[in-house]
Amino acid sequence: MQSFEIIKPTPALSSYIRYYWILRDDALRAVTERTLPVGCIQLVFHRGQRLFMQSERMLQPSSFISGQFIGYADVVSTGRLEMIVVVFQPQAAKTFLRIPSRLFYGQHISTDDVEDSELTDLAKQVADTPECELCIRLIEEFLFRRLHALTDFHLKRITAVLHEIDSRPQVQLLQLADVACLSSKQLGRVFADYIGATPKEFIRIVRMQRALSILQRDAKISFAQIAYECGFADQSHMIKEFKLFSGYTPAEYLSACAPYSDYFSDY
């Protein structure tokens, strides 16, 4: 039996945390799941069996930070699952992890390798605490301690840039630099430190998530219309990006999956 629960953060943390999710699955048979880039860095705690990453041919760490990715990945359950995941707002992981988010790009980094004693202690507490609800409370206590020491000077700049990306399907890097009041080179560096990807890479992730959001609302919409509404150069470019991010063409994706956008959905 599988259960999936999304928990909203305490209001004071909502500017930094999108949500927490808890997955429980008692099935003993192996199940393969395809994951797509969602545009958010995540902090993952395995409290049961760990997921097997097919491309890397290895198990995920017991607790880890999942950085930004370009492309899809297939993971396989290896037994009873119980996962707690913290999904940061796109710009917020650096605030709590205190190291540049670009260092996690394309990687699952074990919390033990981050050299952060408080984060290591949190991972042990989450592993040893029976109730998931209490684990969420422990996680929020950790986040509040980090928030109390907040000294991020560029956070508001990057938040404004994200709003521009989210609200405009077609946006130029020079426009984003103007919004941030930085040079293009400065924006690229600061953006990668906070978001964990370059502006161009992140715009591609958001564009794909926007396409999923449109298909989620209307799966019968034409692919040419999606390409136009999402800012792709043309339909063939959209199909190529779909293949990169999901492993499917849009038509294949609709046949295999129910369209869903993690980035643009309200919880």
PDB file of N, CA and C in Angstrom, residues 95-161:
ATOM      1  N   THR A  95      20.465  29.642   1.555  1.00  0.00           N
ATOM      2  CA  THR A  95      20.203  30.307   2.824  1.00  0.00           C
ATOM      3  C   THR A  95      20.377  29.351   3.993  1.00  0.00           C
ATOM      4  N   PHE A  96      19.960  28.095   3.810  1.00  0.00           N
ATOM      5  CA  PHE A  96      19.978  27.134   4.910  1.00  0.00           C
ATOM      6  C   PHE A  96      21.191  26.214   4.871  1.00  0.00           C
ATOM      7  N   LEU A  97      21.697  25.920   3.684  1.00  0.00           N
ATOM      8  CA  LEU A  97      22.843  25.015   3.579  1.00  0.00           C
ATOM      9  C   LEU A  97      24.169  25.748   3.685  1.00  0.00           C
ATOM     10  N   ARG A  98      24.127  27.055   3.458  1.00  0.00           N
ATOM     11  CA  ARG A  98      25.275  27.943   3.690  1.00  0.00           C
ATOM     12  C   ARG A  98      26.468  27.675   2.777  1.00  0.00           C
ATOM     13  N   ILE A  99      26.221  27.039   1.662  1.00  0.00           N
ATOM     14  CA  ILE A  99      27.251  26.876   0.640  1.00  0.00           C
ATOM     15  C   ILE A  99      26.594  27.114  -0.719  1.00  0.00           C
ATOM     16  N   PRO A 100      27.364  27.514  -1.741  1.00  0.00           N
ATOM     17  CA  PRO A 100      26.767  27.818  -3.044  1.00  0.00           C
ATOM     18  C   PRO A 100      26.021  26.616  -3.620  1.00  0.00           C
ATOM     19  N   SER A 101      24.815  26.857  -4.098  1.00  0.00           N
ATOM     20  CA  SER A 101      23.989  25.772  -4.629  1.00  0.00           C
ATOM     21  C   SER A 101      24.559  25.171  -5.903  1.00  0.00           C
ATOM     22  N   ARG A 102      25.415  25.926  -6.604  1.00  0.00           N
ATOM     23  CA  ARG A 102      26.012  25.389  -7.831  1.00  0.00           C
ATOM     24  C   ARG A 102      26.853  24.147  -7.557  1.00  0.00           C
ATOM     25  N   LEU A 103      27.331  23.982  -6.322  1.00  0.00           N
ATOM     26  CA  LEU A 103      28.169  22.827  -5.981  1.00  0.00           C
ATOM     27  C   LEU A 103      27.377  21.520  -5.980  1.00  0.00           C
ATOM     28  N   PHE A 104      26.033  21.622  -5.983  1.00  0.00           N
ATOM     29  CA  PHE A 104      25.197  20.414  -6.003  1.00  0.00           C
ATOM     30  C   PHE A 104      24.697  20.082  -7.406  1.00  0.00           C
ATOM     31  N   TYR A 105      25.089  20.870  -8.396  1.00  0.00           N
ATOM     32  CA  TYR A 105      24.548  20.706  -9.744  1.00  0.00           C
ATOM     33  C   TYR A 105      24.759  19.279 -10.264  1.00  0.00           C
ATOM     34  N   GLY A 106      23.661  18.645 -10.690  1.00  0.00           N
ATOM     35  CA  GLY A 106      23.739  17.321 -11.287  1.00  0.00           C
ATOM     36  C   GLY A 106      24.171  16.221 -10.335  1.00  0.00           C
ATOM     37  N   GLN A 107      24.005  16.449  -9.019  1.00  0.00           N
ATOM     38  CA  GLN A 107      24.514  15.478  -8.054  1.00  0.00           C
ATOM     39  C   GLN A 107      23.530  15.233  -6.919  1.00  0.00           C
ATOM     40  N   HIS A 108      23.677  14.068  -6.292  1.00  0.00           N
ATOM     41  CA  HIS A 108      23.043  13.762  -5.020  1.00  0.00           C
ATOM     42  C   HIS A 108      24.178  13.687  -3.989  1.00  0.00           C
ATOM     43  N   ILE A 109      24.283  14.708  -3.147  1.00  0.00           N
ATOM     44  CA  ILE A 109      25.396  14.809  -2.209  1.00  0.00           C
ATOM     45  C   ILE A 109      24.935  14.372  -0.818  1.00  0.00           C
ATOM     46  N   SER A 110      25.571  13.347  -0.277  1.00  0.00           N
ATOM     47  CA  SER A 110      25.228  12.869   1.058  1.00  0.00           C
ATOM     48  C   SER A 110      25.414  13.979   2.086  1.00  0.00           C
ATOM     49  N   THR A 111      24.508  14.048   3.056  1.00  0.00           N
ATOM     50  CA  THR A 111      24.652  15.060   4.108  1.00  0.00           C
ATOM     51  C   THR A 111      25.954  14.864   4.882  1.00  0.00           C
ATOM     52  N   ASP A 112      26.460  13.647   4.926  1.00  0.00           N
ATOM     53  CA  ASP A 112      27.729  13.396   5.620  1.00  0.00           C
ATOM     54  C   ASP A 112      28.901  14.066   4.912  1.00  0.00           C
ATOM     55  N   ASP A 113      28.754  14.306   3.603  1.00  0.00           N
ATOM     56  CA  ASP A 113      29.857  14.881   2.821  1.00  0.00           C
ATOM     57  C   ASP A 113      29.829  16.401   2.786  1.00  0.00           C
ATOM     58  N   VAL A 114      28.807  17.008   3.366  1.00  0.00           N
ATOM     59  CA  VAL A 114      28.677  18.466   3.343  1.00  0.00           C
ATOM     60  C   VAL A 114      29.526  19.120   4.429  1.00  0.00           C
ATOM     61  N   GLU A 115      29.964  18.330   5.399  1.00  0.00           N
ATOM     62  CA  GLU A 115      30.773  18.824   6.526  1.00  0.00           C
ATOM     63  C   GLU A 115      30.028  19.910   7.299  1.00  0.00           C
ATOM     64  N   ASP A 116      28.796  19.581   7.669  1.00  0.00           N
ATOM     65  CA  ASP A 116      27.927  20.475   8.431  1.00  0.00           C
ATOM     66  C   ASP A 116      27.405  19.645   9.609  1.00  0.00           C
ATOM     67  N   SER A 117      27.952  19.862  10.780  1.00  0.00           N
ATOM     68  CA  SER A 117      27.622  19.022  11.933  1.00  0.00           C
ATOM     69  C   SER A 117      26.144  19.113  12.313  1.00  0.00           C
ATOM     70  N   GLU A 118      25.546  20.305  12.185  1.00  0.00           N
ATOM     71  CA  GLU A 118      24.133  20.451  12.520  1.00  0.00           C
ATOM     72  C   GLU A 118      23.246  19.683  11.538  1.00  0.00           C
ATOM     73  N   LEU A 119      23.617  19.693  10.269  1.00  0.00           N
ATOM     74  CA  LEU A 119      22.860  18.951   9.260  1.00  0.00           C
ATOM     75  C   LEU A 119      23.019  17.444   9.474  1.00  0.00           C
ATOM     76  N   THR A 120      24.225  17.026   9.830  1.00  0.00           N
ATOM     77  CA  THR A 120      24.462  15.608  10.132  1.00  0.00           C
ATOM     78  C   THR A 120      23.643  15.161  11.329  1.00  0.00           C
ATOM     79  N   ASP A 121      23.585  16.005  12.366  1.00  0.00           N
ATOM     80  CA  ASP A 121      22.775  15.683  13.550  1.00  0.00           C
ATOM     81  C   ASP A 121      21.293  15.597  13.183  1.00  0.00           C
ATOM     82  N   LEU A 122      20.829  16.504  12.321  1.00  0.00           N
ATOM     83  CA  LEU A 122      19.435  16.471  11.900  1.00  0.00           C
ATOM     84  C   LEU A 122      19.118  15.155  11.185  1.00  0.00           C
ATOM     85  N   ALA A 123      20.010  14.725  10.298  1.00  0.00           N
ATOM     86  CA  ALA A 123      19.794  13.474   9.564  1.00  0.00           C
ATOM     87  C   ALA A 123      19.682  12.293  10.534  1.00  0.00           C
ATOM     88  N   LYS A 124      20.507  12.287  11.573  1.00  0.00           N
ATOM     89  CA  LYS A 124      20.444  11.209  12.564  1.00  0.00           C
ATOM     90  C   LYS A 124      19.136  11.265  13.344  1.00  0.00           C
ATOM     91  N   GLN A 125      18.693  12.474  13.705  1.00  0.00           N
ATOM     92  CA  GLN A 125      17.432  12.621  14.433  1.00  0.00           C
ATOM     93  C   GLN A 125      16.249  12.132  13.597  1.00  0.00           C
ATOM     94  N   VAL A 126      16.246  12.504  12.313  1.00  0.00           N
ATOM     95  CA  VAL A 126      15.158  12.084  11.434  1.00  0.00           C
ATOM     96  C   VAL A 126      15.154  10.562  11.278  1.00  0.00           C
ATOM     97  N   ALA A 127      16.332   9.963  11.199  1.00  0.00           N
ATOM     98  CA  ALA A 127      16.418   8.508  11.060  1.00  0.00           C
ATOM     99  C   ALA A 127      15.939   7.782  12.318  1.00  0.00           C
ATOM    100  N   ASP A 128      16.144   8.400  13.489  1.00  0.00           N
ATOM    101  CA  ASP A 128      15.860   7.730  14.758  1.00  0.00           C
ATOM    102  C   ASP A 128      14.481   8.049  15.335  1.00  0.00           C
ATOM    103  N   THR A 129      13.774   9.000  14.737  1.00  0.00           N
ATOM    104  CA  THR A 129      12.475   9.429  15.271  1.00  0.00           C
ATOM    105  C   THR A 129      11.345   8.658  14.594  1.00  0.00           C
ATOM    106  N   PRO A 130      10.511   7.939  15.350  1.00  0.00           N
ATOM    107  CA  PRO A 130       9.490   7.078  14.736  1.00  0.00           C
ATOM    108  C   PRO A 130       8.419   7.835  13.952  1.00  0.00           C
ATOM    109  N   GLU A 131       7.929   8.965  14.473  1.00  0.00           N
ATOM    110  CA  GLU A 131       6.798   9.648  13.859  1.00  0.00           C
ATOM    111  C   GLU A 131       7.262  10.675  12.823  1.00  0.00           C
ATOM    112  N   CYS A 132       6.695  10.594  11.633  1.00  0.00           N
ATOM    113  CA  CYS A 132       7.064  11.532  10.568  1.00  0.00           C
ATOM    114  C   CYS A 132       6.686  12.963  10.932  1.00  0.00           C
ATOM    115  N   GLU A 133       5.554  13.131  11.623  1.00  0.00           N
ATOM    116  CA  GLU A 133       5.117  14.475  12.007  1.00  0.00           C
ATOM    117  C   GLU A 133       6.143  15.136  12.927  1.00  0.00           C
ATOM    118  N   LEU A 134       6.709  14.362  13.825  1.00  0.00           N
ATOM    119  CA  LEU A 134       7.748  14.901  14.706  1.00  0.00           C
ATOM    120  C   LEU A 134       9.018  15.202  13.913  1.00  0.00           C
ATOM    121  N   CYS A 135       9.294  14.412  12.899  1.00  0.00           N
ATOM    122  CA  CYS A 135      10.452  14.677  12.038  1.00  0.00           C
ATOM    123  C   CYS A 135      10.309  16.029  11.345  1.00  0.00           C
ATOM    124  N   ILE A 136       9.110  16.333  10.858  1.00  0.00           N
ATOM    125  CA  ILE A 136       8.868  17.637  10.225  1.00  0.00           C
ATOM    126  C   ILE A 136       9.129  18.759  11.220  1.00  0.00           C
ATOM    127  N   ARG A 137       8.724  18.562  12.470  1.00  0.00           N
ATOM    128  CA  ARG A 137       8.955  19.570  13.498  1.00  0.00           C
ATOM    129  C   ARG A 137      10.460  19.768  13.730  1.00  0.00           C
ATOM    130  N   LEU A 138      11.213  18.668  13.760  1.00  0.00           N
ATOM    131  CA  LEU A 138      12.665  18.759  13.941  1.00  0.00           C
ATOM    132  C   LEU A 138      13.313  19.487  12.760  1.00  0.00           C
ATOM    133  N   ILE A 139      12.832  19.188  11.554  1.00  0.00           N
ATOM    134  CA  ILE A 139      13.358  19.852  10.363  1.00  0.00           C
ATOM    135  C   ILE A 139      13.080  21.348  10.419  1.00  0.00           C
ATOM    136  N   GLU A 140      11.882  21.727  10.811  1.00  0.00           N
ATOM    137  CA  GLU A 140      11.555  23.153  10.875  1.00  0.00           C
ATOM    138  C   GLU A 140      12.345  23.867  11.968  1.00  0.00           C
ATOM    139  N   GLU A 141      12.608  23.208  13.073  1.00  0.00           N
ATOM    140  CA  GLU A 141      13.443  23.808  14.113  1.00  0.00           C
ATOM    141  C   GLU A 141      14.840  24.085  13.568  1.00  0.00           C
ATOM    142  N   PHE A 142      15.376  23.150  12.798  1.00  0.00           N
ATOM    143  CA  PHE A 142      16.676  23.347  12.149  1.00  0.00           C
ATOM    144  C   PHE A 142      16.619  24.533  11.193  1.00  0.00           C
ATOM    145  N   LEU A 143      15.568  24.608  10.379  1.00  0.00           N
ATOM    146  CA  LEU A 143      15.443  25.698   9.412  1.00  0.00           C
ATOM    147  C   LEU A 143      15.308  27.047  10.098  1.00  0.00           C
ATOM    148  N   PHE A 144      14.565  27.108  11.193  1.00  0.00           N
ATOM    149  CA  PHE A 144      14.404  28.373  11.912  1.00  0.00           C
ATOM    150  C   PHE A 144      15.729  28.829  12.519  1.00  0.00           C
ATOM    151  N   ARG A 145      16.519  27.899  13.017  1.00  0.00           N
ATOM    152  CA  ARG A 145      17.834  28.281  13.553  1.00  0.00           C
ATOM    153  C   ARG A 145      18.700  28.897  12.464  1.00  0.00           C
ATOM    154  N   ARG A 146      18.650  28.317  11.275  1.00  0.00           N
ATOM    155  CA  ARG A 146      19.437  28.855  10.166  1.00  0.00           C
ATOM    156  C   ARG A 146      18.877  30.194   9.685  1.00  0.00           C
ATOM    157  N   LEU A 147      17.571  30.312   9.687  1.00  0.00           N
ATOM    158  CA  LEU A 147      16.941  31.558   9.230  1.00  0.00           C
ATOM    159  C   LEU A 147      17.270  32.705  10.174  1.00  0.00           C
ATOM    160  N   HIS A 148      17.401  32.414  11.449  1.00  0.00           N
ATOM    161  CA  HIS A 148      17.713  33.443  12.443  1.00  0.00           C
ATOM    162  C   HIS A 148      19.063  34.103  12.149  1.00  0.00           C
ATOM    163  N   ALA A 149      19.970  33.348  11.524  1.00  0.00           N
ATOM    164  CA  ALA A 149      21.307  33.872  11.224  1.00  0.00           C
ATOM    165  C   ALA A 149      21.432  34.326   9.772  1.00  0.00           C
ATOM    166  N   LEU A 150      20.308  34.599   9.126  1.00  0.00           N
ATOM    167  CA  LEU A 150      20.298  34.954   7.710  1.00  0.00           C
ATOM    168  C   LEU A 150      21.068  36.246   7.442  1.00  0.00           C
ATOM    169  N   THR A 151      22.014  36.175   6.493  1.00  0.00           N
ATOM    170  CA  THR A 151      22.778  37.366   6.074  1.00  0.00           C
ATOM    171  C   THR A 151      22.937  37.382   4.549  1.00  0.00           C
ATOM    172  N   ASP A 152      21.896  37.015   3.834  1.00  0.00           N
ATOM    173  CA  ASP A 152      21.977  36.941   2.366  1.00  0.00           C
ATOM    174  C   ASP A 152      21.672  38.301   1.756  1.00  0.00           C
ATOM    175  N   PHE A 153      22.656  38.866   1.065  1.00  0.00           N
ATOM    176  CA  PHE A 153      22.504  40.196   0.490  1.00  0.00           C
ATOM    177  C   PHE A 153      21.831  40.165  -0.886  1.00  0.00           C
ATOM    178  N   HIS A 154      21.950  39.037  -1.596  1.00  0.00           N
ATOM    179  CA  HIS A 154      21.438  38.973  -2.965  1.00  0.00           C
ATOM    180  C   HIS A 154      20.100  38.257  -3.066  1.00  0.00           C
ATOM    181  N   LEU A 155      19.546  37.798  -1.959  1.00  0.00           N
ATOM    182  CA  LEU A 155      18.336  36.984  -2.017  1.00  0.00           C
ATOM    183  C   LEU A 155      17.170  37.730  -2.674  1.00  0.00           C
ATOM    184  N   LYS A 156      16.976  39.001  -2.330  1.00  0.00           N
ATOM    185  CA  LYS A 156      15.874  39.772  -2.922  1.00  0.00           C
ATOM    186  C   LYS A 156      16.091  39.976  -4.418  1.00  0.00           C
ATOM    187  N   ARG A 157      17.333  40.167  -4.834  1.00  0.00           N
ATOM    188  CA  ARG A 157      17.615  40.323  -6.264  1.00  0.00           C
ATOM    189  C   ARG A 157      17.187  39.063  -7.032  1.00  0.00           C
ATOM    190  N   ILE A 158      17.611  37.914  -6.536  1.00  0.00           N
ATOM    191  CA  ILE A 158      17.327  36.660  -7.225  1.00  0.00           C
ATOM    192  C   ILE A 158      15.828  36.348  -7.177  1.00  0.00           C
ATOM    193  N   THR A 159      15.172  36.695  -6.079  1.00  0.00           N
ATOM    194  CA  THR A 159      13.724  36.496  -5.994  1.00  0.00           C
ATOM    195  C   THR A 159      13.007  37.316  -7.064  1.00  0.00           C
ATOM    196  N   ALA A 160      13.454  38.545  -7.285  1.00  0.00           N
ATOM    197  CA  ALA A 160      12.856  39.391  -8.329  1.00  0.00           C
ATOM    198  C   ALA A 160      13.112  38.810  -9.713  1.00  0.00           C
ATOM    199  N   VAL A 161      14.304  38.266  -9.935  1.00  0.00           N
ATOM    200  CA  VAL A 161      14.630  37.645 -11.221  1.00  0.00           C
ATOM    201  C   VAL A 161      13.735  36.433 -11.465  1.00  0.00           C
TER     202      VAL A 161
END
